[in-house]
Amino acid sequence: MFAAAFSVIMLLFLVALSRGPGAYRSFLRWLDTPWSIALSAIILGAVLYHTGTWFRLTTRILSIRLGHRTVSRAAIASGLVLVWIVASAVVAYFHIWF
Amino acid sequence: MQREPDRDVVTAEPQLGDVLEDSERWEVRPSRRGRRVFVVYLPGLEPIFWALFSAGGFVAAILIPVHVAILGIAFGAGWLPGDALSYGRILHLVHNPLTKLYLWGLISLPIYHWAHRFRFAIHHQFGIHGFKRLVAVATYGTAVTGTVLAAWVLLRL
């Protein structure tokens, strides 16, 4: 639900971008308001909670066999966290510095 | 109204309670003749929506937090370098077809995640067992609308 709320924000961001520099600047001004930051903080909290529960769920469902051995739940969890960190770093790189 | 039996209509002995528990069945309609129960069933759609729900779950878990942190918080707090969100730079980034494809998934998949989860919440957590087709059309319809809107906006950019 909160991730979908961010989808709406992202969609509005792209709509503003497509309508030219003026509309884009107004959208950035809205992103700068305390209301928008508070909303994002709520979404971020909820989404991080989702990340935790979703990863825990995945370790319960997913069973990876390598030869005769099954990969432990802790290893799957570590792998997911690693993927999460790398993906976040790549997104941040393209979003901010590229 | 007489209906020819076809693949979409499954006839069964009245086991209404059982059928209502089965979330794959979209609508239960008692027959006008006899004790037969008609189940209007769209085979093949449920696994697709389940897969989209799962994909949306991973997008929401892995990709959404960093986007919210950058766009929603870091920008407003002034933590980003000055030109990070400048119009020209972001437009250039979004003009890349790979970025468009990425953004299309980033926007639409979490809405499918919400749609599937919310549909189950209505039937199994809020205990509302009627309106199965209406709820499915409203939730998945929202997701499909979001997908189409995102594609439309991205293709026009």
CSV table of C-alpha atoms in Angstrom, one decimal:
chain,number,residue,atom,x,y,z
A,1,MET,CA,0.0,0.0,0.0
A,2,PHE,CA,2.8,2.4,0.9
A,3,ALA,CA,5.0,1.2,-2.0
A,4,ALA,CA,2.0,1.8,-4.3
A,5,ALA,CA,1.7,5.4,-2.8
A,6,PHE,CA,5.3,5.9,-3.9
A,7,SER,CA,4.3,4.6,-7.3
A,8,VAL,CA,1.8,7.5,-7.5
A,9,ILE,CA,4.4,10.0,-6.4
A,10,MET,CA,6.9,8.7,-9.0
A,11,LEU,CA,4.2,8.8,-11.7
A,12,LEU,CA,3.4,12.5,-10.8
A,13,PHE,CA,7.1,13.2,-10.9
A,14,LEU,CA,7.3,11.9,-14.5
A,15,VAL,CA,4.1,13.7,-15.5
A,16,ALA,CA,5.7,17.0,-14.2
A,17,LEU,CA,8.9,16.1,-16.1
A,18,SER,CA,7.0,15.6,-19.3
A,19,ARG,CA,5.2,18.9,-19.0
A,20,GLY,CA,8.3,21.0,-19.1
A,21,PRO,CA,10.8,22.8,-16.8
A,22,GLY,CA,8.1,25.0,-15.1
A,23,ALA,CA,5.9,22.0,-14.0
A,24,TYR,CA,9.0,20.1,-13.0
A,25,ARG,CA,10.2,23.0,-10.8
A,26,SER,CA,6.8,23.2,-9.1
A,27,PHE,CA,6.9,19.5,-8.4
A,28,LEU,CA,10.4,19.9,-6.8
A,29,ARG,CA,9.0,22.7,-4.7
A,30,TRP,CA,6.3,20.4,-3.5
A,31,LEU,CA,8.9,17.7,-2.7
A,32,ASP,CA,10.6,20.4,-0.6
A,33,THR,CA,7.6,21.0,1.7
A,34,PRO,CA,7.5,19.5,5.2
A,35,TRP,CA,4.3,17.7,4.3
A,36,SER,CA,6.0,15.9,1.5
A,37,ILE,CA,9.0,15.0,3.6
A,38,ALA,CA,6.7,13.7,6.4
A,39,LEU,CA,4.8,11.6,3.9
A,40,SER,CA,8.0,10.2,2.6
A,41,ALA,CA,9.2,9.4,6.1
A,42,ILE,CA,6.0,7.4,6.7
A,43,ILE,CA,6.4,5.6,3.4
A,44,LEU,CA,10.0,4.9,4.0
A,45,GLY,CA,9.3,3.4,7.5
A,46,ALA,CA,6.5,1.2,6.1
A,47,VAL,CA,8.6,0.1,3.1
A,48,LEU,CA,11.6,-0.8,5.3
A,49,TYR,CA,9.3,-2.9,7.5
A,50,HIS,CA,8.1,-4.6,4.3
A,51,THR,CA,11.7,-5.2,3.3
A,52,GLY,CA,12.3,-7.0,6.6
A,53,THR,CA,9.1,-9.1,6.5
A,54,TRP,CA,9.4,-9.9,2.8
A,55,PHE,CA,13.0,-11.1,3.2
A,56,ARG,CA,12.1,-13.2,6.2
A,57,LEU,CA,9.2,-14.7,4.2
A,58,THR,CA,11.5,-15.5,1.3
A,59,THR,CA,13.9,-17.4,3.5
A,60,ARG,CA,10.9,-19.5,4.7
A,61,ILE,CA,9.6,-20.2,1.2
A,62,LEU,CA,12.8,-20.5,-0.9
A,63,SER,CA,14.9,-23.6,-0.7
A,64,ILE,CA,18.1,-23.7,-2.7
A,65,ARG,CA,19.9,-27.0,-3.1
A,66,LEU,CA,23.5,-27.1,-4.0
A,67,GLY,CA,24.3,-30.8,-4.7
A,68,HIS,CA,23.2,-32.6,-1.6
A,69,ARG,CA,23.3,-29.6,0.7
A,70,THR,CA,20.5,-27.1,1.3
A,71,VAL,CA,21.5,-23.4,1.5
A,72,SER,CA,20.8,-22.3,5.1
A,73,ARG,CA,18.1,-19.6,5.8
A,74,ALA,CA,20.8,-17.3,7.2
A,75,ALA,CA,22.8,-17.5,3.9
A,76,ILE,CA,19.7,-16.7,1.8
A,77,ALA,CA,18.9,-13.8,4.1
A,78,SER,CA,22.5,-12.5,3.8
A,79,GLY,CA,22.3,-12.9,0.0
A,80,LEU,CA,19.1,-10.9,-0.1
A,81,VAL,CA,20.5,-8.1,2.1
A,82,LEU,CA,23.6,-8.0,-0.1
A,83,VAL,CA,21.4,-7.7,-3.3
A,84,TRP,CA,19.4,-4.9,-1.5
A,85,ILE,CA,22.6,-3.0,-0.7
A,86,VAL,CA,24.1,-3.4,-4.2
A,87,ALA,CA,20.8,-2.4,-5.9
A,88,SER,CA,20.4,0.6,-3.6
A,89,ALA,CA,24.0,1.7,-4.4
A,90,VAL,CA,23.4,1.3,-8.2
A,91,VAL,CA,20.1,3.3,-8.0
A,92,ALA,CA,21.7,6.0,-5.9
A,93,TYR,CA,24.7,6.3,-8.3
A,94,PHE,CA,22.4,6.7,-11.4
A,95,HIS,CA,19.9,8.9,-9.6
A,96,ILE,CA,22.4,11.3,-8.1
A,97,TRP,CA,25.8,11.3,-9.8
A,98,PHE,CA,25.6,9.7,-13.2
B,1,MET,CA,-31.0,-17.8,-18.8
B,2,GLN,CA,-29.8,-21.1,-20.3
B,3,ARG,CA,-26.1,-21.4,-20.7
B,4,GLU,CA,-24.2,-23.9,-22.7
B,5,PRO,CA,-21.6,-25.7,-20.5
B,6,ASP,CA,-18.2,-24.5,-21.5
B,7,ARG,CA,-14.7,-24.2,-20.0
B,8,ASP,CA,-15.5,-21.1,-18.0
B,9,VAL,CA,-18.4,-22.7,-16.1
B,10,VAL,CA,-17.8,-25.4,-13.6
B,11,THR,CA,-20.8,-27.2,-12.2
B,12,ALA,CA,-20.6,-28.8,-8.8
B,13,GLU,CA,-22.7,-30.1,-6.0
B,14,PRO,CA,-23.6,-27.3,-3.6
B,15,GLN,CA,-20.6,-26.8,-1.5
B,16,LEU,CA,-21.0,-23.1,-1.3
B,17,GLY,CA,-18.8,-22.7,1.8
B,18,ASP,CA,-16.0,-24.7,0.3
B,19,VAL,CA,-16.1,-22.7,-2.9
B,20,LEU,CA,-16.2,-19.3,-1.1
B,21,GLU,CA,-13.1,-20.3,0.8
B,22,ASP,CA,-11.4,-20.9,-2.5
B,23,SER,CA,-9.9,-17.6,-3.5
B,24,GLU,CA,-9.3,-18.7,-7.0
B,25,ARG,CA,-13.0,-18.7,-7.8
B,26,TRP,CA,-14.2,-15.2,-8.6
B,27,GLU,CA,-17.9,-15.4,-8.2
B,28,VAL,CA,-20.4,-18.0,-6.9
B,29,ARG,CA,-23.8,-17.8,-8.4
B,30,PRO,CA,-26.6,-20.2,-7.3
B,31,SER,CA,-28.3,-21.8,-10.3
B,32,ARG,CA,-32.0,-21.1,-10.9
B,33,ARG,CA,-32.7,-24.8,-11.7
B,34,GLY,CA,-32.0,-27.6,-9.3
B,35,ARG,CA,-29.3,-27.6,-6.7
B,36,ARG,CA,-26.3,-27.0,-9.0
B,37,VAL,CA,-23.9,-24.2,-8.4
B,38,PHE,CA,-22.3,-22.2,-11.2
B,39,VAL,CA,-18.8,-20.9,-10.6
B,40,VAL,CA,-17.7,-18.2,-12.9
B,41,TYR,CA,-14.0,-18.9,-13.1
B,42,LEU,CA,-11.4,-17.2,-15.2
B,43,PRO,CA,-8.7,-19.8,-15.5
B,44,GLY,CA,-5.2,-18.7,-15.9
B,45,LEU,CA,-5.5,-15.2,-14.5
B,46,GLU,CA,-4.8,-16.0,-10.8
B,47,PRO,CA,-1.2,-17.3,-11.4
B,48,ILE,CA,-0.4,-14.2,-13.5
B,49,PHE,CA,-1.6,-11.8,-10.8
B,50,TRP,CA,0.2,-13.9,-8.1
B,51,ALA,CA,3.5,-13.6,-10.1
B,52,LEU,CA,3.0,-9.9,-10.5
B,53,PHE,CA,2.3,-9.7,-6.7
B,54,SER,CA,5.5,-11.5,-6.0
B,55,ALA,CA,7.5,-9.3,-8.4
B,56,GLY,CA,6.0,-6.2,-6.9
B,57,GLY,CA,6.9,-7.5,-3.4
B,58,PHE,CA,10.5,-7.7,-4.5
B,59,VAL,CA,10.5,-4.3,-6.2
B,60,ALA,CA,8.9,-2.8,-3.0
B,61,ALA,CA,11.5,-4.5,-0.8
B,62,ILE,CA,14.7,-3.9,-2.8
B,63,LEU,CA,14.2,-0.8,-4.9
B,64,ILE,CA,11.5,1.4,-3.4
B,65,PRO,CA,13.4,2.3,-0.1
B,66,VAL,CA,16.3,4.0,-1.8
B,67,HIS,CA,14.0,5.9,-4.2
B,68,VAL,CA,11.9,7.2,-1.3
B,69,ALA,CA,15.1,8.1,0.6
B,70,ILE,CA,16.5,10.1,-2.3
B,71,LEU,CA,13.5,11.7,-3.9
B,72,GLY,CA,11.3,12.0,-0.8
B,73,ILE,CA,13.8,12.8,2.0
B,74,ALA,CA,17.3,13.6,0.9
B,75,PHE,CA,16.2,16.1,-1.7
B,76,GLY,CA,13.9,18.0,0.7
B,77,ALA,CA,16.6,17.9,3.4
B,78,GLY,CA,19.1,19.4,1.0
B,79,TRP,CA,21.5,16.4,1.2
B,80,LEU,CA,21.8,16.0,-2.6
B,81,PRO,CA,24.5,17.8,-4.7
B,82,GLY,CA,23.0,20.9,-6.4
B,83,ASP,CA,22.4,19.6,-9.9
B,84,ALA,CA,21.3,16.0,-8.9
B,85,LEU,CA,17.7,16.6,-9.8
B,86,SER,CA,18.2,19.3,-12.4
B,87,TYR,CA,15.6,19.2,-15.2
B,88,GLY,CA,18.2,18.6,-18.0
B,89,ARG,CA,20.0,15.9,-16.2
B,90,ILE,CA,16.9,13.9,-15.2
B,91,LEU,CA,15.4,14.4,-18.6
B,92,HIS,CA,18.6,13.0,-20.2
B,93,LEU,CA,18.5,10.0,-17.8
B,94,VAL,CA,14.8,9.3,-18.4
B,95,HIS,CA,15.3,9.5,-22.2
B,96,ASN,CA,17.3,6.3,-22.0
B,97,PRO,CA,15.1,3.3,-23.1
B,98,LEU,CA,16.5,1.2,-20.3
B,99,THR,CA,15.6,3.8,-17.7
B,100,LYS,CA,12.1,3.9,-19.1
B,101,LEU,CA,11.7,0.2,-18.9
B,102,TYR,CA,13.1,0.3,-15.3
B,103,LEU,CA,10.7,3.1,-14.3
B,104,TRP,CA,7.8,1.2,-15.9
B,105,GLY,CA,8.4,-1.8,-13.7
B,106,LEU,CA,9.2,0.4,-10.7
B,107,ILE,CA,5.9,2.2,-10.9
B,108,SER,CA,3.5,-0.6,-12.0
B,109,LEU,CA,4.7,-3.7,-10.1
B,110,PRO,CA,4.1,-2.4,-6.6
B,111,ILE,CA,0.5,-1.5,-7.6
B,112,TYR,CA,-0.1,-5.1,-8.6
B,113,HIS,CA,1.4,-6.1,-5.2
B,114,TRP,CA,-1.0,-3.7,-3.5
B,115,ALA,CA,-4.0,-4.9,-5.6
B,116,HIS,CA,-3.5,-8.6,-4.9
B,117,ARG,CA,-2.8,-8.0,-1.2
B,118,PHE,CA,-5.7,-5.7,-0.8
B,119,ARG,CA,-8.1,-8.1,-2.5
B,120,PHE,CA,-7.1,-10.8,-0.1
B,121,ALA,CA,-7.4,-8.4,2.9
B,122,ILE,CA,-11.0,-7.5,1.9
B,123,HIS,CA,-12.0,-11.2,1.6
B,124,HIS,CA,-10.0,-12.8,4.3
B,125,GLN,CA,-9.0,-10.1,6.9
B,126,PHE,CA,-12.1,-7.8,6.7
B,127,GLY,CA,-14.3,-10.9,6.2
B,128,ILE,CA,-16.3,-9.5,3.3
B,129,HIS,CA,-17.0,-12.6,1.2
B,130,GLY,CA,-19.3,-11.0,-1.4
B,131,PHE,CA,-18.5,-8.7,-4.3
B,132,LYS,CA,-15.7,-11.0,-5.5
B,133,ARG,CA,-15.8,-9.9,-9.1
B,134,LEU,CA,-16.3,-6.2,-8.2
B,135,VAL,CA,-13.3,-6.3,-5.8
B,136,ALA,CA,-11.2,-8.1,-8.4
B,137,VAL,CA,-12.1,-5.6,-11.1
B,138,ALA,CA,-11.5,-2.6,-8.9
B,139,THR,CA,-8.1,-3.7,-7.5
B,140,TYR,CA,-6.6,-5.3,-10.6
B,141,GLY,CA,-8.3,-2.6,-12.7
B,142,THR,CA,-6.4,0.0,-10.7
B,143,ALA,CA,-3.1,-1.8,-11.3
B,144,VAL,CA,-3.7,-2.1,-15.0
B,145,THR,CA,-4.7,1.5,-15.2
B,146,GLY,CA,-1.5,2.5,-13.4
B,147,THR,CA,0.5,0.3,-15.8
B,148,VAL,CA,-1.1,1.9,-18.8
B,149,LEU,CA,-0.7,5.5,-17.4
B,150,ALA,CA,3.0,4.9,-16.6
B,151,ALA,CA,3.6,3.5,-20.2
B,152,TRP,CA,1.8,6.5,-21.7
B,153,VAL,CA,3.8,9.0,-19.7
B,154,LEU,CA,7.1,7.3,-20.4
B,155,LEU,CA,6.5,6.9,-24.1
B,156,ARG,CA,5.6,10.6,-24.4
B,157,LEU,CA,8.8,11.7,-22.7
